Coordinates of C-alpha atoms in Angstrom, one line a residue:
M1 CA 38.3 30.6 -2.7
T2 CA 40.7 33.2 -1.4
P3 CA 40.1 36.5 -3.1
A4 CA 42.8 38.2 -4.7
S5 CA 41.2 40.6 -7.3
V6 CA 37.9 42.4 -7.4
S7 CA 36.4 39.4 -10.1
D8 CA 37.2 37.1 -7.0
Y9 CA 34.9 39.0 -4.7
R10 CA 32.5 39.5 -7.2
E11 CA 32.2 35.5 -7.9
L12 CA 32.1 35.3 -3.8
A13 CA 29.4 37.7 -4.0
R14 CA 27.5 35.8 -6.5
R15 CA 27.5 32.6 -4.3
R16 CA 26.6 34.2 -1.1
L17 CA 24.1 36.8 -2.0
P18 CA 20.4 36.2 -3.3
R19 CA 20.2 36.4 -7.0
M20 CA 18.2 39.7 -7.0
F21 CA 20.6 41.7 -5.0
F22 CA 23.8 40.4 -6.8
E23 CA 21.9 41.3 -10.2
Y24 CA 21.4 44.7 -8.8
I25 CA 25.0 45.3 -8.0
D26 CA 26.4 43.5 -11.1
G27 CA 24.0 45.1 -13.6
G28 CA 24.0 48.1 -15.8
A29 CA 21.1 49.9 -18.3
Y30 CA 19.5 48.1 -21.1
A31 CA 22.1 46.3 -23.2
E32 CA 25.0 47.0 -20.7
V33 CA 27.0 48.5 -23.2
T34 CA 28.5 51.6 -21.5
L35 CA 28.9 49.1 -18.3
A36 CA 31.2 47.0 -20.7
R37 CA 32.9 50.0 -22.1
N38 CA 33.9 51.3 -18.8
I39 CA 36.0 48.4 -18.1
A40 CA 37.3 47.7 -21.7
D41 CA 38.5 51.5 -22.3
M42 CA 40.4 51.5 -19.0
E43 CA 41.8 48.0 -19.7
A44 CA 42.9 49.2 -23.1
L45 CA 45.2 52.0 -21.5
A46 CA 48.6 50.9 -21.3
L47 CA 51.0 52.1 -18.6
R48 CA 54.7 53.2 -19.4
Q49 CA 57.2 50.9 -17.4
R50 CA 60.4 52.7 -16.6
V51 CA 63.5 50.9 -14.4
M52 CA 66.7 52.2 -12.6
R53 CA 64.7 54.9 -10.6
D54 CA 65.0 55.7 -7.1
M55 CA 61.5 54.4 -5.8
S56 CA 62.5 54.0 -2.3
R57 CA 59.9 56.3 -1.0
L58 CA 56.3 56.4 -2.2
D59 CA 53.5 58.8 -1.2
M60 CA 50.1 58.1 -2.3
S61 CA 48.2 60.7 -0.4
V62 CA 46.0 63.4 -2.0
E63 CA 43.7 66.1 -0.7
V64 CA 40.0 66.3 -2.1
A65 CA 37.5 68.7 -0.8
G66 CA 40.0 69.8 2.0
Q67 CA 40.2 66.1 3.0
K68 CA 43.8 64.3 3.2
L69 CA 43.2 60.6 1.9
A70 CA 45.7 58.0 2.5
M71 CA 45.6 56.9 -1.1
P72 CA 43.6 58.6 -3.7
V73 CA 40.4 56.3 -3.3
G74 CA 37.3 56.7 -1.9
L75 CA 33.9 54.2 -1.3
A76 CA 31.2 55.7 -3.7
P77 CA 27.7 55.7 -2.8
V78 CA 25.9 52.3 -3.6
G79 CA 22.4 51.6 -2.8
M80 CA 20.8 49.3 -0.3
A81 CA 24.4 48.2 0.9
G82 CA 22.8 47.2 4.1
M83 CA 21.1 44.2 2.2
Y84 CA 24.7 42.9 1.2
A85 CA 25.8 42.5 4.7
R86 CA 24.4 43.2 8.2
R87 CA 24.1 46.7 8.6
G88 CA 26.5 46.9 5.6
E89 CA 27.2 50.8 5.2
V90 CA 28.4 50.7 8.8
Q91 CA 30.8 47.8 8.1
A92 CA 32.1 49.4 4.7
A93 CA 32.5 52.7 6.4
A94 CA 34.5 51.1 9.2
A95 CA 36.9 49.6 6.8
A96 CA 37.4 52.8 4.7
A97 CA 38.0 54.7 8.1
A98 CA 40.9 52.0 8.8
A99 CA 42.4 52.6 5.5
G100 CA 42.4 56.6 5.6
V101 CA 39.5 56.9 2.8
P102 CA 36.3 58.5 2.7
F103 CA 33.1 56.6 2.5
C104 CA 30.2 58.1 0.9
L105 CA 26.5 57.0 2.2
S106 CA 24.1 56.8 -0.6
T107 CA 20.5 58.5 -0.2
V108 CA 19.2 55.1 -0.6
G109 CA 21.4 53.2 2.0
V110 CA 19.9 51.1 4.5
C111 CA 21.5 52.7 7.3
T112 CA 21.4 56.5 8.1
A113 CA 24.2 58.8 8.2
E114 CA 23.8 58.9 12.0
E115 CA 24.4 55.2 12.4
V116 CA 27.3 55.1 10.1
A117 CA 28.9 58.0 12.1
A118 CA 28.5 56.3 15.3
G119 CA 29.3 52.9 14.1
A120 CA 32.4 53.4 11.9
G121 CA 34.0 56.0 14.1
A122 CA 34.0 58.5 11.5
P123 CA 31.2 60.5 9.9
P124 CA 30.4 59.6 6.0
W125 CA 30.4 61.9 2.8
F126 CA 26.6 62.3 1.9
Q127 CA 25.1 61.8 -1.3
L128 CA 21.9 63.3 -2.1
Y129 CA 19.7 63.7 -5.3
M130 CA 17.3 66.5 -5.8
L131 CA 14.0 65.7 -4.5
K132 CA 10.6 67.3 -5.5
D133 CA 10.0 67.3 -1.7
R134 CA 12.3 70.4 -0.9
G135 CA 11.0 70.4 2.8
Y136 CA 12.4 66.7 3.5
M137 CA 15.4 67.4 1.3
R138 CA 16.3 70.2 3.7
E139 CA 15.8 67.8 6.7
L140 CA 18.0 65.4 5.0
L141 CA 20.9 67.8 4.5
A142 CA 20.5 69.0 8.3
R143 CA 20.6 65.8 9.7
A144 CA 23.8 65.0 7.4
R145 CA 25.4 68.3 8.8
A146 CA 24.6 67.3 12.5
A147 CA 25.9 63.9 12.1
G148 CA 29.1 65.7 10.9
C149 CA 29.1 64.6 7.3
P150 CA 32.2 66.8 6.0
V151 CA 31.2 66.7 2.2
L152 CA 28.1 66.5 0.1
V153 CA 28.1 64.6 -3.2
F154 CA 25.3 65.7 -5.1
T155 CA 24.2 63.1 -7.9
V156 CA 22.7 64.8 -11.0
D157 CA 22.6 62.1 -13.3
L158 CA 19.5 60.4 -12.1
P159 CA 16.5 62.6 -13.0
T160 CA 14.6 59.5 -14.1
P161 CA 16.2 55.7 -13.3
G162 CA 17.4 54.0 -16.5
A163 CA 15.9 50.7 -17.3
R164 CA 17.7 47.9 -15.8
Y165 CA 16.8 44.6 -17.4
R166 CA 18.7 42.3 -14.9
D167 CA 16.3 43.7 -12.4
A168 CA 13.3 42.8 -13.9
R169 CA 14.5 39.1 -14.5
S170 CA 15.9 38.6 -11.1
G171 CA 12.5 39.7 -9.7
F172 CA 14.0 42.7 -7.9
A173 CA 11.2 44.9 -9.2
G174 CA 8.5 42.4 -8.3
R175 CA 5.5 43.3 -6.5
G176 CA 2.6 41.6 -4.8
L177 CA 2.2 37.8 -4.0
A178 CA 4.8 36.7 -6.7
G179 CA 7.4 39.2 -5.5
A180 CA 7.2 38.2 -1.9
V181 CA 7.5 34.4 -2.9
N182 CA 10.4 35.1 -5.1
T183 CA 12.0 36.9 -2.1
A184 CA 11.4 34.4 0.2
W185 CA 12.6 31.6 -2.0
Q186 CA 15.8 33.5 -2.9
G187 CA 16.3 34.1 1.0
I188 CA 15.7 30.3 1.6
T189 CA 18.2 29.1 -0.8
H190 CA 21.1 31.3 0.7
P191 CA 21.1 30.4 4.4
A192 CA 24.3 32.2 5.2
W193 CA 22.7 35.8 4.0
T194 CA 19.4 34.9 5.5
W195 CA 21.1 34.5 9.1
D196 CA 23.3 37.7 8.6
V197 CA 21.0 39.9 6.9
F198 CA 17.4 39.0 6.8
L199 CA 17.4 37.9 10.5
N200 CA 20.1 40.0 12.0
G201 CA 20.4 43.0 9.9
R202 CA 17.2 44.6 10.5
P203 CA 15.3 47.2 10.3
H204 CA 15.4 46.6 6.2
T205 CA 14.0 50.2 5.6
L206 CA 16.0 52.7 3.7
G207 CA 17.4 54.8 6.5
S208 CA 17.5 58.4 5.0
V209 CA 14.2 58.2 3.2
A210 CA 12.1 55.7 5.4
G211 CA 10.1 58.7 6.5
A212 CA 9.2 59.8 2.8
V213 CA 8.2 56.3 1.5
E214 CA 4.5 56.2 1.9
Q215 CA 4.1 52.2 1.4
G216 CA 5.7 49.2 2.0
R217 CA 8.9 50.7 3.5
N218 CA 10.9 47.7 2.3
V219 CA 14.0 48.1 0.4
T220 CA 12.5 47.5 -3.1
A221 CA 9.8 50.1 -2.6
F222 CA 12.3 52.7 -3.5
L223 CA 11.9 52.1 -7.1
G224 CA 8.4 53.7 -7.3
W225 CA 9.2 56.3 -4.9
I226 CA 12.3 57.3 -7.4
A227 CA 10.1 57.4 -10.2
R228 CA 7.4 59.8 -8.4
N229 CA 9.9 62.3 -6.3
F230 CA 13.0 62.6 -8.2
D231 CA 12.8 66.2 -9.5
R232 CA 13.4 66.2 -13.5
S233 CA 13.0 70.1 -13.3
V234 CA 16.4 70.4 -11.5
T235 CA 18.7 73.0 -13.3
W236 CA 22.2 74.4 -12.0
A237 CA 20.4 77.3 -10.2
D238 CA 19.1 74.6 -7.6
I239 CA 22.6 74.7 -6.4
D240 CA 22.0 77.8 -4.9
W241 CA 19.0 76.5 -3.2
V242 CA 21.3 73.4 -1.9
R243 CA 23.7 76.2 -0.6
Q244 CA 21.2 77.7 1.8
T245 CA 21.2 74.9 3.9
W246 CA 24.5 73.0 3.1
D247 CA 27.9 75.3 3.8
G248 CA 30.3 72.5 3.3
P249 CA 32.0 71.5 0.2
I250 CA 29.8 70.2 -2.7
I251 CA 31.2 67.5 -5.2
I252 CA 28.8 67.2 -8.2
K253 CA 28.5 63.4 -9.4
G254 CA 27.6 62.2 -12.7
V255 CA 29.1 64.7 -15.1
L256 CA 30.3 63.1 -18.5
D257 CA 30.5 66.4 -20.8
A258 CA 32.9 69.4 -20.7
E259 CA 30.2 72.0 -20.9
D260 CA 28.3 70.7 -17.8
A261 CA 31.8 70.4 -16.1
R262 CA 32.1 74.1 -16.7
A263 CA 28.7 74.6 -15.4
A264 CA 29.6 73.2 -12.3
V265 CA 32.6 75.6 -11.7
K266 CA 30.1 78.4 -12.3
A267 CA 27.5 76.9 -9.8
G268 CA 30.6 77.0 -7.0
A269 CA 31.1 73.2 -6.8
Q270 CA 34.4 72.4 -5.0
G271 CA 34.6 69.1 -7.2
I272 CA 33.0 66.9 -9.7
V273 CA 32.9 63.1 -10.2
V274 CA 33.2 62.1 -14.0
S275 CA 30.9 59.3 -14.1
N276 CA 28.2 57.6 -16.1
H277 CA 26.5 55.9 -13.0
G278 CA 28.5 53.0 -13.5
G279 CA 26.6 52.1 -16.8
R280 CA 23.1 52.2 -15.0
Q281 CA 21.5 55.2 -16.6
L282 CA 21.9 56.0 -20.0
D283 CA 23.2 53.1 -22.0
G284 CA 25.6 53.8 -25.0
V285 CA 27.4 56.8 -24.0
R286 CA 31.3 56.8 -23.5
S287 CA 32.9 55.6 -20.6
S288 CA 34.0 57.7 -17.8
V289 CA 37.9 57.1 -18.4
A290 CA 37.4 58.2 -22.2
A291 CA 35.4 61.5 -20.7
L292 CA 38.1 62.1 -18.3
P293 CA 40.6 63.8 -20.3
R294 CA 38.6 66.5 -22.0
I295 CA 36.7 67.5 -18.7
V296 CA 40.1 67.9 -17.1
D297 CA 41.2 70.2 -19.5
A298 CA 38.4 72.2 -19.5
V299 CA 38.1 72.8 -15.6
G300 CA 40.9 70.8 -13.8
A301 CA 42.8 74.0 -12.5
D302 CA 39.2 75.2 -11.0
L303 CA 38.1 72.2 -8.8
D304 CA 38.8 68.7 -7.8
V305 CA 38.1 66.2 -10.5
L306 CA 37.5 62.6 -9.5
M307 CA 36.3 59.5 -11.4
D308 CA 34.5 56.3 -11.1
G309 CA 33.5 53.7 -13.3
G310 CA 35.6 50.5 -14.5
V311 CA 38.0 50.8 -11.6
R312 CA 38.8 47.4 -10.6
S313 CA 42.5 47.5 -9.6
G314 CA 45.3 49.9 -8.4
L315 CA 46.5 50.0 -11.8
D316 CA 43.3 51.3 -12.8
V317 CA 43.5 54.2 -10.0
L318 CA 47.2 55.1 -11.7
K319 CA 45.7 55.2 -15.0
A320 CA 42.8 57.8 -13.8
L321 CA 45.3 60.0 -12.1
A322 CA 47.5 59.8 -15.3
L323 CA 44.6 61.2 -17.2
G324 CA 44.1 64.1 -14.5
A325 CA 41.9 62.6 -12.0
K326 CA 42.7 63.4 -8.3
A327 CA 41.3 60.5 -7.0
C328 CA 38.8 57.5 -8.0
L329 CA 35.6 56.3 -6.2
L330 CA 35.2 52.6 -6.1
G331 CA 31.6 51.0 -6.4
R332 CA 31.0 47.7 -7.5
A333 CA 34.6 47.0 -6.1
W334 CA 33.3 47.5 -2.7
A335 CA 29.8 46.3 -2.8
F336 CA 31.1 43.0 -4.4
A337 CA 33.7 42.6 -1.0
L338 CA 30.9 43.5 1.4
G339 CA 28.8 40.7 -0.1
A340 CA 31.4 38.4 -0.1
G341 CA 31.8 38.7 3.4
G342 CA 31.7 42.1 5.2
R343 CA 34.1 44.5 6.9
P344 CA 37.0 41.9 6.3
M345 CA 36.7 41.6 3.0
V346 CA 36.1 45.3 2.2
S347 CA 39.4 45.9 4.1
R348 CA 41.2 43.2 2.4
M349 CA 40.1 44.6 -0.8
L350 CA 41.3 48.2 0.3
G351 CA 44.6 46.6 0.9
A352 CA 45.0 44.9 -2.3
I353 CA 44.2 48.4 -4.1
Q354 CA 46.9 50.0 -2.1
S355 CA 49.4 47.3 -3.0
E356 CA 48.5 47.4 -6.5
L357 CA 48.8 50.9 -6.7
A358 CA 52.0 51.0 -5.0
T359 CA 53.4 48.4 -7.4
A360 CA 52.2 50.4 -10.2
M361 CA 53.8 53.5 -9.1
I362 CA 57.3 52.0 -8.6
L363 CA 57.0 50.5 -11.9
T364 CA 56.2 53.5 -13.8
G365 CA 58.6 55.9 -11.7
C366 CA 55.8 57.5 -9.8
N367 CA 57.1 58.8 -6.3
N368 CA 54.3 61.0 -5.6
A369 CA 50.6 60.3 -6.3
R370 CA 50.1 64.2 -6.8
D371 CA 52.4 64.3 -9.5
A372 CA 50.9 61.4 -11.7
N373 CA 50.4 62.9 -15.4
S374 CA 50.2 61.4 -18.8
T375 CA 53.8 60.5 -18.9
L376 CA 52.9 57.6 -17.2
L377 CA 51.1 56.4 -20.1
D378 CA 52.4 54.3 -23.0
A379 CA 51.0 56.1 -26.0
A380 CA 50.3 54.4 -29.3
D381 CA 53.0 55.1 -31.9

């Protein structure tokens, strides 16, 4: 199949990846109500088609956290991407750099910030959680800064992991002999993945936290490590502690409430990501795109507002811009593409997003992405 849409990359990834890794990307928390809302609420928004306007010039560029982006898109932090393709974080970052958009490296990525910066030719944004071990956290921040990471994306909506039923059903969280047998069987039945990732994509540790995971150091050992080391006592005052080590821009990821957005402004953040963690944390909350307008009204003039969750096309990107987002972060979209075929597929997906965004801008009469506003949406009568 020649992929044309994100759903096509999803299907190719489903065929190529062992079930446990596909379900980890594809699934959400509990009954996946919020995961479905992210997509349904985005689909329900209608663009306002306009005609007979001079659309001979288009400008998709935006500036976020002091960086110019070729289009209002970035690759969101996705854990364990190095298990979807050989050294997957490097491949995805290289595709992003070629497209002129940022790649954000997850705390629980297989590759380190140093490897990504060297292999992709551009340092990634670095995503971090608040950890109980402040000394190790300080070390990670220093390493990211030394690697040239220009932006810190501080994720605040995971003080504890949500229950993800699909991971239990697929055996992703399995331990002991049964877990080892399940992993081996899934690898044997997916030979292309076994050759690319299991045999040639080593080491399979989580690069940034390998020194902190006491036992196993394999890609599934981090689940218990999260439960033990993610800090549930964190407050906005802890941003001051982060500032002691990190002097660059900070974007707070995981904001879904206007009051929390105002608190991010007071804490000195340069940006926020309106996000429900892709429907992978508290199920039953509103979609990101439904939460976006209220947050933009509250803080849009004070910092850069980004959004993730349910973005599957360039049309969706324009919808988010029309509601006040400065840019969107793609998560599952690039993870599916990476799982479908590495860097070439991620590049192809980004090219499609850019082409779709151009079409949407032309047919709504929007010459400049920075000028997108609610007039691009067809409001219900």
